[in-house]
mmCIF file of C-alpha atoms and ligand atoms in Angstrom:
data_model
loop_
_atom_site.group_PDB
_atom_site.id
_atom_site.type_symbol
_atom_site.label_atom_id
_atom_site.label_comp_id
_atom_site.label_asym_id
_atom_site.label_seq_id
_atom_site.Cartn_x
_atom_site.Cartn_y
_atom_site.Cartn_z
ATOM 1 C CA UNK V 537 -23.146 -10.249 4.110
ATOM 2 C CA UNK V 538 -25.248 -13.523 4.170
ATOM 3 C CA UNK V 539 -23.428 -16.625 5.809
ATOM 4 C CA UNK V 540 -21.030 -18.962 3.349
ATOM 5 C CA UNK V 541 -22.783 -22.026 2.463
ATOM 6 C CA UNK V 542 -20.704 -24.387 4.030
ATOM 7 C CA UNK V 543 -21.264 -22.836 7.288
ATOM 8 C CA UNK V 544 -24.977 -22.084 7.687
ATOM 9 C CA UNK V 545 -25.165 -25.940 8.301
ATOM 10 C CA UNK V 546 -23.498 -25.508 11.214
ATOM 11 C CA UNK V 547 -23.679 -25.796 14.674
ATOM 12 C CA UNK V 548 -25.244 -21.842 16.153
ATOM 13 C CA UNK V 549 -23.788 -22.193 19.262
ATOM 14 C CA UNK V 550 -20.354 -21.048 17.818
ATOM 15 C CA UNK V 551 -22.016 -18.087 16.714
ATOM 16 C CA UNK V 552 -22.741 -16.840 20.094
ATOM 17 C CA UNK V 553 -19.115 -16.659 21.376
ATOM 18 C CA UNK V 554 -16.455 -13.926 20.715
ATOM 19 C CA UNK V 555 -14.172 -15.497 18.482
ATOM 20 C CA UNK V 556 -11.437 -12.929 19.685
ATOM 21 C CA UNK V 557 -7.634 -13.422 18.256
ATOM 22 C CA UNK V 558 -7.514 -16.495 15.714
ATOM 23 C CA UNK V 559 -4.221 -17.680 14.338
ATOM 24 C CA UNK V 560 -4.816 -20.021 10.862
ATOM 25 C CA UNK V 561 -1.817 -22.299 10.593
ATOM 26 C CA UNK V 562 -1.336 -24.232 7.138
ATOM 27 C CA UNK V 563 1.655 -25.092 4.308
ATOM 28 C CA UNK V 564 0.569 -23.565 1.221
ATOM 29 C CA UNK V 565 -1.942 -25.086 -0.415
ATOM 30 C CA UNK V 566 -3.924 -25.961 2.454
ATOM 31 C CA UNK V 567 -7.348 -24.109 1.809
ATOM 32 C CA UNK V 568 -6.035 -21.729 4.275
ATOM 33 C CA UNK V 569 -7.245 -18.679 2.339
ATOM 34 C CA UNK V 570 -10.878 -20.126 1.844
ATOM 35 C CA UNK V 571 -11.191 -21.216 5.575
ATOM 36 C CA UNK V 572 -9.979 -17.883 6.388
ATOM 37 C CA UNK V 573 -13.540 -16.858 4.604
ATOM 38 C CA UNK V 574 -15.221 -18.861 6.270
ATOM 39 C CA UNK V 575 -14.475 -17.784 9.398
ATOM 40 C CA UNK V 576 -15.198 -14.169 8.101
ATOM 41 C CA UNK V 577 -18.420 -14.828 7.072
ATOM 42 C CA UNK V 578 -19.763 -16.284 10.313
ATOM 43 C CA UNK V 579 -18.468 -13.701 12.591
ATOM 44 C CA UNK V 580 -18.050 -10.381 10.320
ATOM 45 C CA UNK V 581 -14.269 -10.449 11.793
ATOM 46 C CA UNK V 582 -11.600 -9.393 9.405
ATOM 47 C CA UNK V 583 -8.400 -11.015 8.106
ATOM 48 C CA UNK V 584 -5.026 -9.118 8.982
ATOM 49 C CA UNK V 585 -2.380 -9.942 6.703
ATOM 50 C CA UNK V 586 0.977 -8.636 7.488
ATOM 51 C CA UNK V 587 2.297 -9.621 3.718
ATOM 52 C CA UNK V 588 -0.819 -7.539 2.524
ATOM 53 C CA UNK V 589 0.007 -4.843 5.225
ATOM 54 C CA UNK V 590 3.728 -4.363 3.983
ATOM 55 C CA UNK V 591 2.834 -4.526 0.586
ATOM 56 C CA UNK V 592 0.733 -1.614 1.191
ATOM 57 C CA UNK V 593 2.627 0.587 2.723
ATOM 58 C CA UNK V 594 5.609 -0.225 0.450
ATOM 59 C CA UNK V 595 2.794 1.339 -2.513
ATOM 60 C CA UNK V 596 1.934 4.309 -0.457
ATOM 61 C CA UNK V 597 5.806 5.048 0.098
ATOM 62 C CA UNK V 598 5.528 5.071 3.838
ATOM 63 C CA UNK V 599 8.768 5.580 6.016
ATOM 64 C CA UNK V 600 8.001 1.609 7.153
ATOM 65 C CA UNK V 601 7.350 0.316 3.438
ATOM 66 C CA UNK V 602 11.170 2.038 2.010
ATOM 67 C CA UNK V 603 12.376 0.174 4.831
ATOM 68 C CA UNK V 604 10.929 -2.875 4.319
ATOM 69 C CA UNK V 605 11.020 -2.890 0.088
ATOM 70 C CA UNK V 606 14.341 -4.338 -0.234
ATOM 71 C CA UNK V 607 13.945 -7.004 2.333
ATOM 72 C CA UNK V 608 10.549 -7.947 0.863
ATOM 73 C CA UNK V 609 12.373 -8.278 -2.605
ATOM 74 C CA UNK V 610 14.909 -10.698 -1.207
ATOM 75 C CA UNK V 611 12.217 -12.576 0.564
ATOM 76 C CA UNK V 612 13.698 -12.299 4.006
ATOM 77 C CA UNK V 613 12.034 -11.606 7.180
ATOM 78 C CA UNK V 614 10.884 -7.560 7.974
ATOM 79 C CA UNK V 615 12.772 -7.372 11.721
ATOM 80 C CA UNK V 616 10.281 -8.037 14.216
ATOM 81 C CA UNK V 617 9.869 -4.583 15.502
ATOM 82 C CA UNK V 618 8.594 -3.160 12.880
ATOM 83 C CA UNK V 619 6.249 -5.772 11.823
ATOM 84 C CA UNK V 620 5.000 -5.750 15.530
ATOM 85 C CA UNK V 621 4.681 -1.997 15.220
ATOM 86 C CA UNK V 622 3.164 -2.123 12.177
ATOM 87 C CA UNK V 623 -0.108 -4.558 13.639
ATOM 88 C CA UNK V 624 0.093 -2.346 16.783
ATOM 89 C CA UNK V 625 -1.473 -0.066 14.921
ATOM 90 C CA UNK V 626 -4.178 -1.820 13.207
ATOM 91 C CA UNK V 627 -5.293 -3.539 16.217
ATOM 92 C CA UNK V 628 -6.580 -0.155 17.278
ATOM 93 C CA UNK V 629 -8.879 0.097 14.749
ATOM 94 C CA UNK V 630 -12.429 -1.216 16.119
ATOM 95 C CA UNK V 631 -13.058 -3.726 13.531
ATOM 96 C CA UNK V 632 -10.850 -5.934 15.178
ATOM 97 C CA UNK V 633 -12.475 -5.753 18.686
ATOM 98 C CA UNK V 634 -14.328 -9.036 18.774
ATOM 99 C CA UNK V 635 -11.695 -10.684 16.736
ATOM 100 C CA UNK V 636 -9.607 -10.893 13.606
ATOM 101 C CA UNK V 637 -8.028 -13.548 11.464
ATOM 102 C CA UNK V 638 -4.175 -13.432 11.319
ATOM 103 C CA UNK V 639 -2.663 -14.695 8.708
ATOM 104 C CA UNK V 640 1.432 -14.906 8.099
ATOM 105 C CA UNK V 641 1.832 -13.405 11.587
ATOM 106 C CA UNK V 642 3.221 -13.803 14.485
ATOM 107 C CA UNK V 643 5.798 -16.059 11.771
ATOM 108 C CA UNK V 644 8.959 -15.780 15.006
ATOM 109 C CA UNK V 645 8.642 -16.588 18.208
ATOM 110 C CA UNK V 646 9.668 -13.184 19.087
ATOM 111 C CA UNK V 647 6.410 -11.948 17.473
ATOM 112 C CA UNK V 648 4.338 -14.258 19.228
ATOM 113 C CA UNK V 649 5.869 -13.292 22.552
ATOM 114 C CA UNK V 650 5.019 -9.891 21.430
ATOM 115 C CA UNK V 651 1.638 -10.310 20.472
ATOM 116 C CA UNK V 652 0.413 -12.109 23.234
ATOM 117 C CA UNK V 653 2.439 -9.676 25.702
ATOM 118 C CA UNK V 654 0.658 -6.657 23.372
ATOM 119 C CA UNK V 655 -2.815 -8.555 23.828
ATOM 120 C CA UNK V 656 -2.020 -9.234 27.908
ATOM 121 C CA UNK V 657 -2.396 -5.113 28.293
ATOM 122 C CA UNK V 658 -5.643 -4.831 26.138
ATOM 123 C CA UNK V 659 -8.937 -4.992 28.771
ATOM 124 C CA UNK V 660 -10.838 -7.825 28.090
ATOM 125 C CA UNK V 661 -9.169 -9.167 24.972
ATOM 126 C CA UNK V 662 -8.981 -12.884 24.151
ATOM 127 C CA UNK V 663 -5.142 -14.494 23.803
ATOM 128 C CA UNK V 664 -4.620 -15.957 20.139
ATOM 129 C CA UNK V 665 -5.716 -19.041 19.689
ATOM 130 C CA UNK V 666 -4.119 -21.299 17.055
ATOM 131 C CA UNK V 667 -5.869 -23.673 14.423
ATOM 132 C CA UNK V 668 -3.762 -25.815 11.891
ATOM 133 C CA UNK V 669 -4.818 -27.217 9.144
ATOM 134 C CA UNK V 670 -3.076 -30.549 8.433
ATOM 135 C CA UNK V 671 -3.322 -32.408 4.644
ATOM 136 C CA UNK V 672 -0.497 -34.654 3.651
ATOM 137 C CA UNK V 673 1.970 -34.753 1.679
ATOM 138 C CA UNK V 674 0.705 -36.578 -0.969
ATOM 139 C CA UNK V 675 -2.665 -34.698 -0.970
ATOM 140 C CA UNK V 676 -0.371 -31.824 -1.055
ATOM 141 C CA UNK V 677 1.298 -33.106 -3.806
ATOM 142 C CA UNK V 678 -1.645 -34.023 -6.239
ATOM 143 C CA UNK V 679 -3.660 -30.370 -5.248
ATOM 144 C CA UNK V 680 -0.228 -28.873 -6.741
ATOM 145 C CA UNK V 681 0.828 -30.724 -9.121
ATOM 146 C CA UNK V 682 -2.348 -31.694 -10.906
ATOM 147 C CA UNK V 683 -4.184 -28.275 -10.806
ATOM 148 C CA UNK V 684 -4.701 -26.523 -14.491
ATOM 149 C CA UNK V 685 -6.361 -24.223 -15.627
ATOM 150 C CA UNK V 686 -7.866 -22.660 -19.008
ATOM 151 C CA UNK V 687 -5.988 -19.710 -20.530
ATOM 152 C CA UNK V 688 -8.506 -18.405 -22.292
ATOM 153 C CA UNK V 689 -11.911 -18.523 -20.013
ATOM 154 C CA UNK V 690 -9.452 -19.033 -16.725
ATOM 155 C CA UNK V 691 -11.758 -22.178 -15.940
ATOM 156 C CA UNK V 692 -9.610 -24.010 -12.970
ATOM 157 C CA UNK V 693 -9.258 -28.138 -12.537
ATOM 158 C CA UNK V 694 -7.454 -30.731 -10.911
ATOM 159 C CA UNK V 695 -6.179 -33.734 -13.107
ATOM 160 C CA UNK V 696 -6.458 -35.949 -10.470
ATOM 161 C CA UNK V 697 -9.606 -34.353 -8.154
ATOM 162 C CA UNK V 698 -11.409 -32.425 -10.866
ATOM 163 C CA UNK V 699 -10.232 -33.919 -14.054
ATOM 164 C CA UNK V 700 -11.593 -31.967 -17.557
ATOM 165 C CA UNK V 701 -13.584 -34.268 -19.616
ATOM 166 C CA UNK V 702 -11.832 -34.594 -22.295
ATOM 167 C CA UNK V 703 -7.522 -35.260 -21.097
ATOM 168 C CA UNK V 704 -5.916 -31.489 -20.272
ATOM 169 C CA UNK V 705 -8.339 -29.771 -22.864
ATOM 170 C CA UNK V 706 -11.185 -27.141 -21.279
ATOM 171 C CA UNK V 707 -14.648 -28.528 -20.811
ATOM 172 C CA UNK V 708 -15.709 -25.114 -21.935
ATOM 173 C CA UNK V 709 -13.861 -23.892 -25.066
ATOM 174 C CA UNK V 710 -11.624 -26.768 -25.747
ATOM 175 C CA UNK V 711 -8.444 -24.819 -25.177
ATOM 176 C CA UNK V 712 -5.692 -26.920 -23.792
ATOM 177 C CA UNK V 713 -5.266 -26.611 -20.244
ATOM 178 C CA UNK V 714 -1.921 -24.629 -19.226
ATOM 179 C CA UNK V 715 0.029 -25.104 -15.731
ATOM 180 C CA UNK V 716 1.555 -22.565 -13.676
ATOM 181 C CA UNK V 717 5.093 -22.843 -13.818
ATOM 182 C CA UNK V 718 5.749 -22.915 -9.975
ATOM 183 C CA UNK V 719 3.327 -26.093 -9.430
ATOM 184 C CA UNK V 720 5.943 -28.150 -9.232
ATOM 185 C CA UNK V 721 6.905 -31.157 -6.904
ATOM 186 C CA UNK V 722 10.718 -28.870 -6.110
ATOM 187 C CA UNK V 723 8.984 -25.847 -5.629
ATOM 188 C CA UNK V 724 6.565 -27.012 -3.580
ATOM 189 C CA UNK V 725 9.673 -29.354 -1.490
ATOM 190 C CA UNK V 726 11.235 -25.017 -1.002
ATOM 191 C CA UNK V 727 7.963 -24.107 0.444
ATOM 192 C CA UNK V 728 7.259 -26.542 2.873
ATOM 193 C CA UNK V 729 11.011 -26.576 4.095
ATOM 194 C CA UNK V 730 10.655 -22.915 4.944
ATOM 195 C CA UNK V 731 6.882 -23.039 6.064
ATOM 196 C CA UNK V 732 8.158 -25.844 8.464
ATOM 197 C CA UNK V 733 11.742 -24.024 10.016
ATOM 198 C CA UNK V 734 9.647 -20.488 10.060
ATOM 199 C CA UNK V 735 6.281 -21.835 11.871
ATOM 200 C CA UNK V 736 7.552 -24.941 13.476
ATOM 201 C CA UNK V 737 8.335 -22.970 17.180
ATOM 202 C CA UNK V 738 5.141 -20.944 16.928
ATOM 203 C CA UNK V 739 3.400 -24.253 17.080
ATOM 204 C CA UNK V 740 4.973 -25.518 20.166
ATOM 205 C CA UNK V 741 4.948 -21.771 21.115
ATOM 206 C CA UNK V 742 0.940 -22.271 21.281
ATOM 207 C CA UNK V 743 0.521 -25.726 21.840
ATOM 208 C CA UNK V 744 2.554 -25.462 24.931
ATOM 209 C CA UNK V 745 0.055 -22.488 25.784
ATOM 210 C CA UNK V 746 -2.539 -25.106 25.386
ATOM 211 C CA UNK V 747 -4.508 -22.778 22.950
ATOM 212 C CA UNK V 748 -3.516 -24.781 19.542
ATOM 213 C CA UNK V 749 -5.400 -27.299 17.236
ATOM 214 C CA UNK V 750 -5.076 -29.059 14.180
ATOM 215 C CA UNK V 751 -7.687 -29.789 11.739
ATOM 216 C CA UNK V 752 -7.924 -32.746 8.771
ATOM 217 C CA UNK V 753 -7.684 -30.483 5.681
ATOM 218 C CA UNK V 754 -8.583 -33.590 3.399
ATOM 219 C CA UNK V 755 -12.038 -33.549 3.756
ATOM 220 C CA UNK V 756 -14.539 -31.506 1.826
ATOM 221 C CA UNK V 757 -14.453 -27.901 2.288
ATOM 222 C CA UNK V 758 -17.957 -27.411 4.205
ATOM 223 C CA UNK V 759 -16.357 -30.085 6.666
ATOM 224 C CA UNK V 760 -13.328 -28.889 7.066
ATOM 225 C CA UNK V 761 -14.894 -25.363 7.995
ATOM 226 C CA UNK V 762 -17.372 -27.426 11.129
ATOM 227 C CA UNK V 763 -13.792 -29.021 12.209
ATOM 228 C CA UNK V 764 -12.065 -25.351 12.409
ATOM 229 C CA UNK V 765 -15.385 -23.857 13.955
ATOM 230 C CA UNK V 766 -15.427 -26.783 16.718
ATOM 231 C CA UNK V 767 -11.835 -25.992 17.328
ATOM 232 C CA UNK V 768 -12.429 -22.289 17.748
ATOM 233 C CA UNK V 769 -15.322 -23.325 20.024
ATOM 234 C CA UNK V 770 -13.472 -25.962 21.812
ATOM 235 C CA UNK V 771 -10.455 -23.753 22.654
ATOM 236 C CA UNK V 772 -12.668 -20.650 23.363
ATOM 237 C CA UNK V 773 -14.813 -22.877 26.018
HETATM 238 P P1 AMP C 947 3.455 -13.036 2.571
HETATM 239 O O1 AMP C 947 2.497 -12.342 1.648
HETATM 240 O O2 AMP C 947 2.844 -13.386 3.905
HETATM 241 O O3 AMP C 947 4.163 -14.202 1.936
HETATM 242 O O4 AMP C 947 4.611 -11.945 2.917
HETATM 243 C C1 AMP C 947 5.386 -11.338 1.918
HETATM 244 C C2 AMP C 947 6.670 -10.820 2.521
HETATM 245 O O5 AMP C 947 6.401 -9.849 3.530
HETATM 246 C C3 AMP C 947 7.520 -11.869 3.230
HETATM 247 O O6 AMP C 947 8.369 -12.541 2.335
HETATM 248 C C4 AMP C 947 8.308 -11.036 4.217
HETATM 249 O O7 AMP C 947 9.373 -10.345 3.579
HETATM 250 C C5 AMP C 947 7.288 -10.004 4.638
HETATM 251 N N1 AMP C 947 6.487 -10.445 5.813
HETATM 252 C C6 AMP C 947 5.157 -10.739 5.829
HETATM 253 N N2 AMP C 947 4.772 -11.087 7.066
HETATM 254 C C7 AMP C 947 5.866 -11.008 7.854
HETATM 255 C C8 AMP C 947 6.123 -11.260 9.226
HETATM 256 N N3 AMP C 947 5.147 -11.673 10.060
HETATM 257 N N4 AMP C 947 7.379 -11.074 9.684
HETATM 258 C C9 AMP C 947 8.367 -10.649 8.885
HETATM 259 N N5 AMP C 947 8.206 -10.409 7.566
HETATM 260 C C10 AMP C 947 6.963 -10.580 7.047
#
């Protein structure tokens, strides 16, 4: 796989070290998911997502995914054991020996105290390290809010950042553009109130460590992927 764009600008040095255990940190709506690609790109590391990992198993019928279906459904927590268990077992697999993206875990503090506890017995591994990406409310607000999108050719804008050319109709086919009916300023007031109570100790958790960053999300994308590279190379020097 050749490198993403916004990263073969870059400064090489960062491609040299072992990026080893990374923890992305962001509300939703962040760019968390395409700095998360980034990151993949430049070091062939993969992304372990414990949402995607339940949701699996809960397909496949596993003994872990009946037991975690209904809680999933009522969008409550999966007790820590068994999510710990759970990325026990794909941290044996040697894909993730140089590194790995993690992404909506550890979400407790008891899973962070697990995971680094986990990592402490692995020879040579790296500790997490912990890189948030910080845009503000109001950003937040017009990404959300304003995004559209064409129902027809699925064409995406932003009526504020990426406005059509002619008001809410598709630059393409003309279609008028249609809005997702959770992009809205309450919705997104639910998500950040739980985002914050659920990651909020996991941040001190790793700042206290001293292995935690944040990172200006309001730039554009190829910058905000040098600022998360720095921080991995800052916090890995
Ligand atoms: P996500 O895709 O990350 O939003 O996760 C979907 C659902 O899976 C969550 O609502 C939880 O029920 C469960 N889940 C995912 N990650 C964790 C975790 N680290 N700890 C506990 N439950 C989790």
């Amino acid at each position: 796989m050749g490198l993403a764009p916004a990263v073969q600008g870059d400064n090489a040095a960062s491609l040299r070290i072992k990026p080893g255990p990374i923890l992305l940190l962001g509300a939703p709506g962040v760019g968390k998911g395409t700095q998360a690609k980034e990151l993949m790109a430049r070091w062939g590391i993969p992304q372990i997502s414990t949402g995607d990992l339940l949701r699996d198993n809960r397909d496949h019928g596993t003994a872990l995914g009946l037991e975690a279906k209904q809680i999933m459904a009522q969008g409550k927590l999966v007790p820590d054991e068994l999510v710990n268990q759970m990325v026990a077992e794909r941290l044996k697999l040697p894909d993730t020996f140089d590194g790995y993206i993690l992404d909506g875990y550890p979400r407790t503090l008891g899973q962070a105290h697990w995971l680094d506890g986990h990592i402490g017995t692995v020879p040579r591994a790296l500790p997490v390290i912990a890189i948030s990406i910080r845009v503000s409310y109001t950003q937040l607000l017009r990404r959300i809010t304003g995004r559209r999108n064409c129902p027809v050719c699925g064409s995406i804008y932003n009526i504020y950042l990426q406005p059509p050319k002619v008001d809410e109709l598709c630059d393409l086919d003309g279609t008028p553009l249609a809005r997702r009916s959770d992009d809205t300023e309450e919705v997104l007031e639910e998500r950040m109130r739980t985002y914050g109570l659920l990651t909020a100790p996991v941040v001190e958790h790793y700042r206290a460590l001293g292995r935690f960053e944040e990172v200006d999300g309001e730039q554009p994308v190829n910058e905000v992927a040098a600022g998360v590279m720095a921080a991995v190379a800052r916090l890995r020097g």
